[in-house]
Every structure is written in C-alpha cells, then in structure tokens.
XYZ file of C-alpha atoms in Angstrom:
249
model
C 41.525 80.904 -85.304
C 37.742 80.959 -83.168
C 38.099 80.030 -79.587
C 35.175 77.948 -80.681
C 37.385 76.046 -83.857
C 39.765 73.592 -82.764
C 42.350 71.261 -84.420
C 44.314 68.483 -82.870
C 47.685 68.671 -81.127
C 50.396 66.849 -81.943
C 53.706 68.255 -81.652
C 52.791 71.985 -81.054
C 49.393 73.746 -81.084
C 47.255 73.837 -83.431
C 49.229 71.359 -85.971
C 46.559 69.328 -86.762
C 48.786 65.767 -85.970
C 46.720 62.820 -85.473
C 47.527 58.819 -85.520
C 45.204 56.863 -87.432
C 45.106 52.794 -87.334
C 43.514 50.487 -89.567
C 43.480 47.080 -91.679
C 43.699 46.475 -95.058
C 42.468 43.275 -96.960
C 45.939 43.435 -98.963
C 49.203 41.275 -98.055
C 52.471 43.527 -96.745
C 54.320 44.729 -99.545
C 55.091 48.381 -101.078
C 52.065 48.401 -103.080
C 49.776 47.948 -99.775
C 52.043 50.631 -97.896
C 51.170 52.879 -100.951
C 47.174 52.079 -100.827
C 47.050 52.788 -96.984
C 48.880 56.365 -97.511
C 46.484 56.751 -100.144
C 43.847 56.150 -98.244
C 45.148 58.378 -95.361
C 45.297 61.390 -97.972
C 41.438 60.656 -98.647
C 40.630 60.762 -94.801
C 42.371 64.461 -94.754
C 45.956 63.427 -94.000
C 48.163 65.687 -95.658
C 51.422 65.041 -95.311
C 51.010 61.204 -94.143
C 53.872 59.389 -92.573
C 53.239 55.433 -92.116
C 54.930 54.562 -89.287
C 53.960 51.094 -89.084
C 52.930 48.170 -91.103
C 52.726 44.411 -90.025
C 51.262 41.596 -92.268
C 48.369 40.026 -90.547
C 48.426 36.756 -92.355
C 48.782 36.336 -95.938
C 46.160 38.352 -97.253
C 45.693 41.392 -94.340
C 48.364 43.854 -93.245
C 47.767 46.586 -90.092
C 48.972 49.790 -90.649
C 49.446 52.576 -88.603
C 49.804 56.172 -90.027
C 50.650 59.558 -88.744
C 49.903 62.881 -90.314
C 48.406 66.595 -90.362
C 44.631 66.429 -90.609
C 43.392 69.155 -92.904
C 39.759 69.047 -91.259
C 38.976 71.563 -88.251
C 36.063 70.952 -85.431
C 33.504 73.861 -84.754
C 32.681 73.342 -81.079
C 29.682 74.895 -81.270
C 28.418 72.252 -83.734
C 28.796 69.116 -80.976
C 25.754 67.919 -78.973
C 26.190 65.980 -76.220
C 23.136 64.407 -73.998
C 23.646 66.121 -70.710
C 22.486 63.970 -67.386
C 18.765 65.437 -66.261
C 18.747 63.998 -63.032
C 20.237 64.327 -59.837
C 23.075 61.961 -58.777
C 22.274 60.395 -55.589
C 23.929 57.981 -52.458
C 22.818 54.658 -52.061
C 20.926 55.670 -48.522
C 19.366 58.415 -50.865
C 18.472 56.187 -53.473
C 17.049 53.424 -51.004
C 15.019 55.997 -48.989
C 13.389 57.675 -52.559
C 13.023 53.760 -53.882
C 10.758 53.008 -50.497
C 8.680 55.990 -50.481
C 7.926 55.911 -54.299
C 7.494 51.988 -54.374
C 6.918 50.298 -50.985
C 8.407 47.524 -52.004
C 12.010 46.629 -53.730
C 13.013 47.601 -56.868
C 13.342 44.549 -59.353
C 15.991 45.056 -61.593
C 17.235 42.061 -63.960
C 19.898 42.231 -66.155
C 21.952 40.383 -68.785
C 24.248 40.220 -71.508
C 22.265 38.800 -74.551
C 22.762 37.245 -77.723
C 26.147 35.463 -78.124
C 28.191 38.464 -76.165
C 29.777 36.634 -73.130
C 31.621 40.199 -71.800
C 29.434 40.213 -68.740
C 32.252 42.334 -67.249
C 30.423 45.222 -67.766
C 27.359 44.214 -66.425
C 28.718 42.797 -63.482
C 30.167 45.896 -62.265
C 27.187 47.461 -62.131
C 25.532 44.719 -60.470
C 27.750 43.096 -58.349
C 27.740 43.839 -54.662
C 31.863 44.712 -55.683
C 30.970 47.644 -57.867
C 32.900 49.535 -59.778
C 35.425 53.031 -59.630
C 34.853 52.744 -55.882
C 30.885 52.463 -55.636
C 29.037 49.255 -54.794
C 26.844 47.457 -57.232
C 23.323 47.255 -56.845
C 22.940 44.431 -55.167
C 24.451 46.613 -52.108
C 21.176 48.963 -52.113
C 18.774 47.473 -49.813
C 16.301 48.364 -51.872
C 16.809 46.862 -55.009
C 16.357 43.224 -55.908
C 19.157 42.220 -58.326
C 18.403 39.290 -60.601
C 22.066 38.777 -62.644
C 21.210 36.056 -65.680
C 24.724 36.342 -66.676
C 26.195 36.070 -70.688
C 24.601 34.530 -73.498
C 21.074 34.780 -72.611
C 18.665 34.484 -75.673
C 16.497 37.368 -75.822
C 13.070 35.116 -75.473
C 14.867 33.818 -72.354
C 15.174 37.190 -70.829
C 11.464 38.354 -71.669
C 10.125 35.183 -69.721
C 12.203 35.910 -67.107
C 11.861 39.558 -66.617
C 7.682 38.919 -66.542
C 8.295 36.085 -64.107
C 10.566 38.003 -61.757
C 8.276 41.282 -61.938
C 10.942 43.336 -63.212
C 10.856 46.827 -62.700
C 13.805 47.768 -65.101
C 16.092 45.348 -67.454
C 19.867 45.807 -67.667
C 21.522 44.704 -70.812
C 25.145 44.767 -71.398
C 26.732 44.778 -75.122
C 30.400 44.763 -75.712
C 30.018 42.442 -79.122
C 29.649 45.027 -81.842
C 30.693 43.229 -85.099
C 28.377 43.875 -87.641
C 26.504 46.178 -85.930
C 25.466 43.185 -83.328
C 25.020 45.304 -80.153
C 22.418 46.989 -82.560
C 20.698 44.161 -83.915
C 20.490 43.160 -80.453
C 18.711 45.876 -78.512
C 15.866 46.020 -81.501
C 15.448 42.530 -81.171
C 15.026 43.152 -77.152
C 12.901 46.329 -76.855
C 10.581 44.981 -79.728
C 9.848 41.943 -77.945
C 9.471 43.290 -74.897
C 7.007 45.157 -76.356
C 5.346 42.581 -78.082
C 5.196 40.809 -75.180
C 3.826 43.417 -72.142
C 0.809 45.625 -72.803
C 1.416 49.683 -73.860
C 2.757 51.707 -70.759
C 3.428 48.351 -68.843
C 7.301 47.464 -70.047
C 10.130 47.731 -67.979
C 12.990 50.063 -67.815
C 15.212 49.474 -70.407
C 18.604 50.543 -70.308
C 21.677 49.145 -72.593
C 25.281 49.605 -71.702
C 28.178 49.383 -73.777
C 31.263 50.989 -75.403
C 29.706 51.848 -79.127
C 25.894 52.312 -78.324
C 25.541 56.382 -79.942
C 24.528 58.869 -77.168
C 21.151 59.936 -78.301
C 19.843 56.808 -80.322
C 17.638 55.693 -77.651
C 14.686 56.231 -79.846
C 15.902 54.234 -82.855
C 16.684 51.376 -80.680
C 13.673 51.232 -78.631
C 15.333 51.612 -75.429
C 15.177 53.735 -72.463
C 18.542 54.774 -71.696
C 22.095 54.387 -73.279
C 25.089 54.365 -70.566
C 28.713 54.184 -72.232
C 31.618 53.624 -70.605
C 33.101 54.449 -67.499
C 29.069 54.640 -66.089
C 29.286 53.750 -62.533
C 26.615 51.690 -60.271
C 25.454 55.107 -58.215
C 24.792 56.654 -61.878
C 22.295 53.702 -62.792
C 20.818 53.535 -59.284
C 19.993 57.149 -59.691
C 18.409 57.049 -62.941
C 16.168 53.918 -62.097
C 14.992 56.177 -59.277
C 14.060 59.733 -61.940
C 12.618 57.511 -64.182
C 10.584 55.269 -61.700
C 9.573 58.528 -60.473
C 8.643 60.375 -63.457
C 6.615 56.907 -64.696
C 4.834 57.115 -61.702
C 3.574 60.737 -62.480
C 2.695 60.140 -65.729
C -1.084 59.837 -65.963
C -2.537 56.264 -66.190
C-alpha cells in the first residue's frame, strides 16, 4: 500500500477497525440490532460487530458498533487551511497593536442566539486564559467588551457600533440543526447591513463544528476550532488589522 494511502488501526496495522456510534429512531429489540448492523454494512463496515445497544426511551435505542472499514484515505487528497501569520507574545502583540493603531484595540465578543456555552468564549477573553496563556483582557492593548450568552444578534450590532469595535468575537457550541450556521449568516449579514462597505469589524466565529475553510459562505472573517488559544486570536487580530490597514482606501 502508498505511503500516501492510509487505513485505520485497530488491532494491528493496516486492519481497517473503526468504532462507530449512533441513534436510531427504533425501540431495543433484535429487529433494531439488525437495522443498525445494516446500516453499518452501508457505511463500509464489513464484518460489523455491535458491541453495544441501550434503549433510549421507548421509541430510540443507541448503538455502538465495531468493524473493518472497507474505505481507504489518499493523503494527498486532504486540504487543510494552514495559519499565514506569525504567532506572537502578548508584549509583541501590544507593541505591533500601538504602533499600527495608537490607540486600544476594541474587541467585543459574545455567544449569540440561544447558545449559553460561553465557556469557550470566555477563555479567550478572560484575563484567566486558556492552555496556559492569558485572555485578552491581559494585553494592555486591547479593550475587551465580554456581552456574555444569549445575546440577540441586533443586540450585538448596536453594541459593537456603540463600543467602536475593532473586531467581534462570537462563540457557537449549539449546533442542532445546523444553528451555529444559521447563526453566523444572520450576524455577518447584519453587520453588513448595518456598517458601510470596507467599514465592518473583524469577524471571527469559534466553535467545535464550524468547517475550516467556509469563511466565505458564512460571511465571516475567520473560523477558530477547538483547542485555539488566546495568543492565537491576539495574533491574528494584529495580521489582519495590519493587512486592513494596507489595503487601499
């Protein structure tokens, strides 16, 4: 097999073992252990072993399957969106904020809609940080407007104009339905609507499903997933503040 075609690894190399969980909308009984092997078999499981089924309710039951996937990855066929900037300290990020600005950064940011998981958010934020590195609200330089969870996305268009925001945080950790989605298009296109061309703020969205690359189709700046830490934000508000400010007017 090409270095550059993989399978998984399960019990030895190159086996092609994988664990697969899911839901169906069937009660527990051998007829709903038969549909979700069935349904493994469709996914590329070949053998599948279910290992675990528990009724969720009367009408659901969780399953959990294990099996040989008959699918293979070519390497060469995944893109990934590779950071373009330089990572930088908070002294480094304060000094290149001053000169480029003369004045403090504004940044405001929020989780929106009905998502109250302002974990996220806050770590970023929050003078406490995260994985070691303080929030923004540690960089002199920056002016760090939290709104907190549940803000309606009206409510944080008002408020970024009358705080003068530079850039606008939004955290989404609700994705049912495609809400985190919804969500962001609602945002960017009324923060559009609402500030003339080449005049909108930063926008950046955070969150554990948001697609790397689908910055365009959501209207949006910047994606971070997770594990992004508070020095990888600060450092990006700084390239793109920068490269704004080259941009002809």
């Amino acid at each position: 097999m090409s270095a550059h075609i993989v399978r998984p690894y399960g019990d030895t190399t190159g086996d092609g073992m994988v664990q697969l969980s899911f839901t169906l909308p069937l009660p527990h009984d051998k007829r709903a252990e038969g549909a979700a092997l069935q349904l493994a078999r469709k996914m590329g499981l070949d053998p599948a072993l279910l290992v675990h089924a528990k009724a969720m309710g009367p009408d659901f039951t969780f399953f959990v399957v294990y099996g040989s996937t008959t699918h293979l990855v070519d390497v060469d066929d995944v893109h990934v969106v590779e950071r373009e900037y330089p990572l930088l300290t908070a002294k480094d990020a304060n000094t290149a904020i001053k000169k480029l600005l003369r004045r403090r950064l504004v940044v405001v940011g929020a989780c929106i809609g009905t998502d109250a998981h302002t974990v996220g958010i806050d770590a970023i934020l929050n003078i406490k940080g995260f994985a070691g590195e303080k929030g923004l609200e540690y960089y002199r330089e920056i002016t760090v407007v939290n709104l907190g969870a549940q803000v309606l996305v009206p409510d944080l268009v008002a408020l970024a104009r009358a705080e003068k925001a530079d850039a606008v945080l939004v955290s989404q950790v609700v994705t049912q339905k495609d809400a985190h989605v919804h969500n962001t298009t609602q945002m960017s296109a009324a923060f559009r609507e609402a500030y003339p061309a080449g005049q909108v703020p930063i926008l950046v969205v955070g969150g554990p499903r948001f697609e790397e690359g689908s910055e365009a189709a959501l209207g949006v700046d910047r994606i971070f997933g997770r594990g992004t830490t508070p020095g990888e934000v600060a450092s990006y508000l700084v390239h793109e503040m920068t490269q704004r400010k080259a941009r002809p007017s």
